[in-house]
XYZ file of C-alpha atoms in Angstrom:
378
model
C 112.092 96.795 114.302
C 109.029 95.235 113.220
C 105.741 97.348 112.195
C 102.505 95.553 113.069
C 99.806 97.081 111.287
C 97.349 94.363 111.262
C 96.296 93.110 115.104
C 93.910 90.808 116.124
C 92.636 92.197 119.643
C 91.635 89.420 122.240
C 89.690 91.633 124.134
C 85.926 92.501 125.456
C 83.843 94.534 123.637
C 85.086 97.683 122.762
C 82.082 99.431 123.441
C 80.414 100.339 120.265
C 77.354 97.696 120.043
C 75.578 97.947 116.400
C 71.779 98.446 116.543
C 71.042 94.694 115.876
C 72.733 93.689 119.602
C 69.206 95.310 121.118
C 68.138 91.525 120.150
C 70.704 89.831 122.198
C 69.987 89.311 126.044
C 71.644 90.325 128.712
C 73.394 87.332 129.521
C 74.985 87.510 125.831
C 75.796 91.002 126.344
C 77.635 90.788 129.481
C 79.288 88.257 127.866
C 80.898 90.269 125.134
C 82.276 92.676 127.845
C 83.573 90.232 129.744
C 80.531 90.174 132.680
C 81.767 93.688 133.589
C 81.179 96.596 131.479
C 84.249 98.423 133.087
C 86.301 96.229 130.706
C 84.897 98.383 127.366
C 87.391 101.314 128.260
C 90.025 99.642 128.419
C 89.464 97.716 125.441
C 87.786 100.650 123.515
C 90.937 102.720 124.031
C 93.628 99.874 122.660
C 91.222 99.388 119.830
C 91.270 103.178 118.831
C 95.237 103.652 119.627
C 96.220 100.242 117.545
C 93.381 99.365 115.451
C 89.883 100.667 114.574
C 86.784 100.959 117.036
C 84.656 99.882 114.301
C 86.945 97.679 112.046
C 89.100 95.520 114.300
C 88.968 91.941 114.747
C 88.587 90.689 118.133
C 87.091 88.015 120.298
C 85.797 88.175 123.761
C 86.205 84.537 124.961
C 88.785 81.746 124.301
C 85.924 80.034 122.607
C 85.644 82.586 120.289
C 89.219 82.441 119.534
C 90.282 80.490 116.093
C 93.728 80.610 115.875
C 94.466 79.276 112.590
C 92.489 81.772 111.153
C 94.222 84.389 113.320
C 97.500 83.384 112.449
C 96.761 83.212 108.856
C 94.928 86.738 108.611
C 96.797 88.903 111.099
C 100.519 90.012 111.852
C 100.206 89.830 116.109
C 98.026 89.675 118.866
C 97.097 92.421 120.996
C 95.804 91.111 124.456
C 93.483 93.871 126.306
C 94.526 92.646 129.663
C 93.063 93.505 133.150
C 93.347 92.406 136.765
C 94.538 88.755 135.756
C 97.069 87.730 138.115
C 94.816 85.945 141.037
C 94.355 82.603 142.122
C 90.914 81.872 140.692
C 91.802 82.850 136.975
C 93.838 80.048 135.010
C 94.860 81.490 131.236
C 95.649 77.965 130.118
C 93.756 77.788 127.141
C 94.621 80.836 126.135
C 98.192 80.225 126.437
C 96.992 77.008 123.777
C 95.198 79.719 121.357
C 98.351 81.954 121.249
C 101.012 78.981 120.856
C 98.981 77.863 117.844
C 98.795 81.045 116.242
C 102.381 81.566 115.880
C 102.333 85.201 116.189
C 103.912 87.749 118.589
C 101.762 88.719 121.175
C 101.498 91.831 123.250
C 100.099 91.970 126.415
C 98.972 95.318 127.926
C 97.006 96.408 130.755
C 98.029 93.456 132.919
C 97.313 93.980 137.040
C 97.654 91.817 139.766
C 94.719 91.587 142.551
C 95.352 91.044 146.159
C 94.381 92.323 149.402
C 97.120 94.686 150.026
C 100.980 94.921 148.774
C 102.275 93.111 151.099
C 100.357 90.074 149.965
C 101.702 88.234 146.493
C 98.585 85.986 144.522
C 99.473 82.569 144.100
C 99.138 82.085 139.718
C 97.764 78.996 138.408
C 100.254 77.151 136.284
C 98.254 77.492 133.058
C 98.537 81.622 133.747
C 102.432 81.068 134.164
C 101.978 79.236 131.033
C 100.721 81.954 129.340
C 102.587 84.491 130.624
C 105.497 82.759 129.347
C 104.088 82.572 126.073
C 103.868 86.247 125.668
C 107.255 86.773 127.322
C 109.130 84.900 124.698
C 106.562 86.546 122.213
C 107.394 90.157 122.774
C 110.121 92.387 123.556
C 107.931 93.483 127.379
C 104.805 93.086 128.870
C 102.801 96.565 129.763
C 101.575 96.166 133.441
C 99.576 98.529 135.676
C 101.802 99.240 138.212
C 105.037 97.844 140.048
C 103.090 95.751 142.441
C 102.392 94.186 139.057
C 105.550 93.871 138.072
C 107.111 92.480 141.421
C 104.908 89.213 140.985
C 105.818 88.958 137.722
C 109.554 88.958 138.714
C 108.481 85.715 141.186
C 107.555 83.714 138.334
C 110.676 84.725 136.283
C 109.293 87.404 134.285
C 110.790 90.420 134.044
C 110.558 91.903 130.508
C 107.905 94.336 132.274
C 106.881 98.207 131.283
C 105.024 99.747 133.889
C 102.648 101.763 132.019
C 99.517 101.875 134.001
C 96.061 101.127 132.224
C 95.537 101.891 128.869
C 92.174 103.565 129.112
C 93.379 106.983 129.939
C 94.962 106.987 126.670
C 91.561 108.836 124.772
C 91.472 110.999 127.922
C 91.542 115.287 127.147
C 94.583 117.112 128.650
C 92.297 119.571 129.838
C 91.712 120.023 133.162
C 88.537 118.853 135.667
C 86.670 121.830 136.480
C 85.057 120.945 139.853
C 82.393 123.571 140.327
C 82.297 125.158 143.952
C 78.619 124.750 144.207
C 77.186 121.755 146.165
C 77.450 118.567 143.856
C 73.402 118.284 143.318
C 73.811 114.888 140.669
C 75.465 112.521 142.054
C 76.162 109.331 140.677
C 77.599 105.716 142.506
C 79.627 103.426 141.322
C 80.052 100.274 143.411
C 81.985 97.102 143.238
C 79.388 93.619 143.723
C 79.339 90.951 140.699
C 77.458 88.085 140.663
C 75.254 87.391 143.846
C 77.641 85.914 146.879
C 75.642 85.104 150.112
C 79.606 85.429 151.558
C 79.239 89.443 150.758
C 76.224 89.699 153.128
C 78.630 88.594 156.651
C 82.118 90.251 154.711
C 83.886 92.252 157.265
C 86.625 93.852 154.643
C 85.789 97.735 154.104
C 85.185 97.948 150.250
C 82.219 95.310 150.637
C 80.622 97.423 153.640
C 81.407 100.336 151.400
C 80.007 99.370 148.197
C 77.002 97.244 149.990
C 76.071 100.684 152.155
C 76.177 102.809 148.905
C 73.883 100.502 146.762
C 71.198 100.586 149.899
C 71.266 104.779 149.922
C 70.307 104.496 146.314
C 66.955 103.062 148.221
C 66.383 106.565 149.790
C 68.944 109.101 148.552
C 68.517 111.551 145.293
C 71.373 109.291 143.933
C 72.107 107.413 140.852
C 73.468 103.916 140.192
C 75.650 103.294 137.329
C 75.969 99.419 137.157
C 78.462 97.461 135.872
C 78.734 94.274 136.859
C 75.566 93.313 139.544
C 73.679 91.372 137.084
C 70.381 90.424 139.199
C 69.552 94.417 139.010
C 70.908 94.398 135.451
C 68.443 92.154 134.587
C 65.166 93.849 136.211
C 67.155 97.207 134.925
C 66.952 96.176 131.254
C 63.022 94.548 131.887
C 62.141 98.032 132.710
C 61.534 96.533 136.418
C 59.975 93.174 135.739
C 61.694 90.484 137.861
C 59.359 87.676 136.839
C 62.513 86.147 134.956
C 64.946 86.656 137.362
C 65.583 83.720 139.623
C 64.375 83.038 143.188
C 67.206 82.577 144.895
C 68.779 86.428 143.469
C 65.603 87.962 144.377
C 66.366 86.735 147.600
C 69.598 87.821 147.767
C 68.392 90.981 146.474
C 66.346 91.788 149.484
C 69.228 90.995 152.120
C 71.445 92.548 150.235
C 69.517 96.245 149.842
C 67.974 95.558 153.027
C 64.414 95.726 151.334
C 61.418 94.383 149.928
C 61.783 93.394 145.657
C 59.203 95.746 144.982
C 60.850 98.877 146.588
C 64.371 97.663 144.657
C 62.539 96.883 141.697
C 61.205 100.738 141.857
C 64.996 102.174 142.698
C 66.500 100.127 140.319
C 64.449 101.546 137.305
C 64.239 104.992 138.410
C 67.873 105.440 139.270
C 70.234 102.550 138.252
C 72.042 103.029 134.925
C 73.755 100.502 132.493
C 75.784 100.863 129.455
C 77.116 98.494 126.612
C 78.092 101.415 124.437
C 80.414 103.752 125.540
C 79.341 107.325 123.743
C 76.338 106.553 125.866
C 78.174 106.295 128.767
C 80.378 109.094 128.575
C 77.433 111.517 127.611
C 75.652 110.614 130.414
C 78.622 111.400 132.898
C 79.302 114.844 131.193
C 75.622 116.147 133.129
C 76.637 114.241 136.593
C 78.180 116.605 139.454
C 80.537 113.799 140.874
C 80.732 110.257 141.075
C 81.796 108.420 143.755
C 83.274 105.052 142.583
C 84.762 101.933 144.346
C 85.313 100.982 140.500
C 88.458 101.447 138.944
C 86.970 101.615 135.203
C 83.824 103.496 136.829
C 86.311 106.281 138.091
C 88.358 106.226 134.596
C 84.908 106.902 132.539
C 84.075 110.122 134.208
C 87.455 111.334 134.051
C 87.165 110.595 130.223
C 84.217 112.674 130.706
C 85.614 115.398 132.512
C 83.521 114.760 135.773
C 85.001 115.130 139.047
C 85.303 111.826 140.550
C 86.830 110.104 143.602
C 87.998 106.404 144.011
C 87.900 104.385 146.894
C 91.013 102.133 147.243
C 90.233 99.267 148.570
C 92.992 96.370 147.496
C 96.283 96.484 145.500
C 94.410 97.279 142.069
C 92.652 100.626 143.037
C 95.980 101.720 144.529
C 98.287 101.124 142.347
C 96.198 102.802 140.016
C 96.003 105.754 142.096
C 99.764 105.747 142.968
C 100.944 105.533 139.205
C 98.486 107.562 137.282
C 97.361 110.080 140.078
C 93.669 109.468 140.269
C 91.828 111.420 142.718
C 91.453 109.019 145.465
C 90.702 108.340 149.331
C 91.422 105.147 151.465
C 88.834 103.684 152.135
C 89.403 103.338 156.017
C 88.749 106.923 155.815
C 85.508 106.574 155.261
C 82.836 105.612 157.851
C 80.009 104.039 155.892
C 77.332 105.082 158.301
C 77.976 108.467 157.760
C 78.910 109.004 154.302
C 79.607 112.951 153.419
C 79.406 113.637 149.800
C 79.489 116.717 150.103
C 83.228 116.595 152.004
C 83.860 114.008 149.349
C 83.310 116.117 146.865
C 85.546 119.115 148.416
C 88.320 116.668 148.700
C 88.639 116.029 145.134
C 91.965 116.908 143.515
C 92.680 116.102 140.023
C 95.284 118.236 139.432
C 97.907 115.395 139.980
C 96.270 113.015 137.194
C 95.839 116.164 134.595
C 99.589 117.118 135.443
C 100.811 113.234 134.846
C 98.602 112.166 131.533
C 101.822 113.101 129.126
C 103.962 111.225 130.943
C 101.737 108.321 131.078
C 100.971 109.018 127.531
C 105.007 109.048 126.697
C 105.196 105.614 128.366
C 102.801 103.967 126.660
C 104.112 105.468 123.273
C 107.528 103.830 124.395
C 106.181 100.886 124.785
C 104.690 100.287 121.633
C 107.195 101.456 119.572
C 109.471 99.313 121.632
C 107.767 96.676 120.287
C 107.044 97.555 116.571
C 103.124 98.486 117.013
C 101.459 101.138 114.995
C 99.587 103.452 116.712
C 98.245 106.539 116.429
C 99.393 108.959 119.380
């Protein structure tokens, strides 16, 4: 069996920023996380397992891919995957950058998005492409779950590990301690990207959800950990200027948070949160009671922390996250977003099913990669 020592990690940032990115703007940091900054833990943890936080080679974006000089200074690929397999993303030119390379290429982390189970995405032909790429280029592919893995099989692809995601592999074995006091810091995590005039009329729970949470921020002792909502990102990181931002988000701003700019702009600075490094991140979490997360990275960071946390599944990612590494979790039909609890939130978390499962997930994951001749340090 091979032993790859030297990877080149296409991947987002893995969340250690040097001092000299406080000169880059937003829109260039979001950019080397991939426009969410979920995506650091996933990539931060393959980085420390196969490579070196602070020493590894990577690129963020197929344009920042050369693959000559990849397949002339390294002995693989490592690809930091996440929820890829949808209609709207097409890996073509990817699949171009790894053919040229000539190296074997590992993909890990892969998910599939979709409504529910019983729906299967339809994948662009340049993602087939790709995935066929890696296929031939590995012994298996390390997907999130088996919902994963059955859409895979529909294309032909069944070299598959189900290993879940690899950012629970820095996590402690130690378990949550969940305080029996009232939860008096309480921090949200909620799912909205760019701005969408759709998600302002969107029936489906986890926009209600996530779109109710963001407006009790407005009048709620809560806090706001952003990840991916880059209008308040933007007044966030202008220390609540929006003289840059443009019209037409402002706009959506106010029907979205059900308020005037001013009285966001004022929330937003006082409670929202954003991080592009993650030992910033996690230190913050270690002094929150509970989070309350429709994010699947946003729940995985304070359980890295050792926060109690609950995730809201919402679609076929969040649960087959919770079913295959046991994150405390609650549907999110159970939940009646004009009369959110935290408190019975709170009481209802249970983690001892994800501290009980981390060394088998661990084992997995070490199976995999020694399956396939990577190095690693678990």
């Amino acid at each position: 069996m091979p032993d790859y020592v030297n990877p080149f990690f296409y991947s987002p940032s893995p969340g250690l920023f040097p001092p000299e990115s406080d000169r880059l703007s937003v829109h260039q940091k979001m950019l080397k996380v991939g426009l969410n900054t979920g995506n650091m833990m996933f990539a931060s943890a393959l980085h420390r397992v196969l490579g070196s936080e602070a020493g590894s080679a990577w690129a963020p974006r197929v344009e920042d891919f050369d693959a000559e000089k990849v397949g002339a200074d390294h002995d693989c690929v490592v690809i930091a995957a996440a929820n890829w397999l949808q209609p709207r993303s097409d890996f073509g030119a990817l699949a171009e950058k790894l053919e040229k390379t000539g190296l074997p290429c590992f993909l890990i982390g892969l998910g599939a998005q979709a409504g529910s189970f019983s729906a299967r995405p339809e994948l662009p032909e340049g993602t087939r492409r790709m995935l066929d790429v890696v296929s031939h280029r590995s012994n298996k592919i390390a997907v999130r779950g088996p919902f994963t893995a059955e859409v895979l099989k529909t294309v032909g692809i069944e070299n598959v590990e189900v290993t879940g995601c690899p950012s629970l592999l820095v996590a402690s074995d130690n378990h949550i301690e969940k305080p029996a006091q009232t939860p008096q810091r309480i921090g949200i995590a909620g799912s909205r990207g760019a701005p969408n005039d759709k998600l302002l009329v969107a029936k489906q729970i986890t926009h209600t959800l996530s779109r109710k949470l963001s407006q009790l921020m407005l009048d709620q002792p809560l806090d706001f950990i952003a990840q991916a909502e880059i209008p308040d990102i933007n007044i966030l990181m202008s220390q609540g200027r929006y003289d840059d931002v443009r019209p037409d988000w402002i706009e959506f701003l106010e029907k979205y948070y059900g308020a005037g700019i001013d009285r966001i702009s004022s929330a937003i600075t006082e409670k929202m949160n954003v991080f592009f490094n993650i030992p910033d991140w996690l230190d913050y979490l270690k002094d929150m009671d509970f989070i309350v997360s429709t994010r699947l990275h946003g729940t995985i960071a304070a359980l890295i922390a050792g926060t109690p946390t609950l995730l809201i599944v919402h679609d076929s990612r969040t649960r087959e996250m919770f079913e295959i590494m046991g994150i405390p979790s609650v549907p999110a039909e159970d939940i009646d977003p004009d009369a959110i609890d935290f408190k019975a939130l709170y009481d209802s978390v249970d983690t001892n099913k994800f501290t009980v499962g981390l060394p088998a997930y661990r084992a997995r994951y070490i199976r995999f990669f020694e399956e396939n001749g990577l190095r690693h340090n678990l």
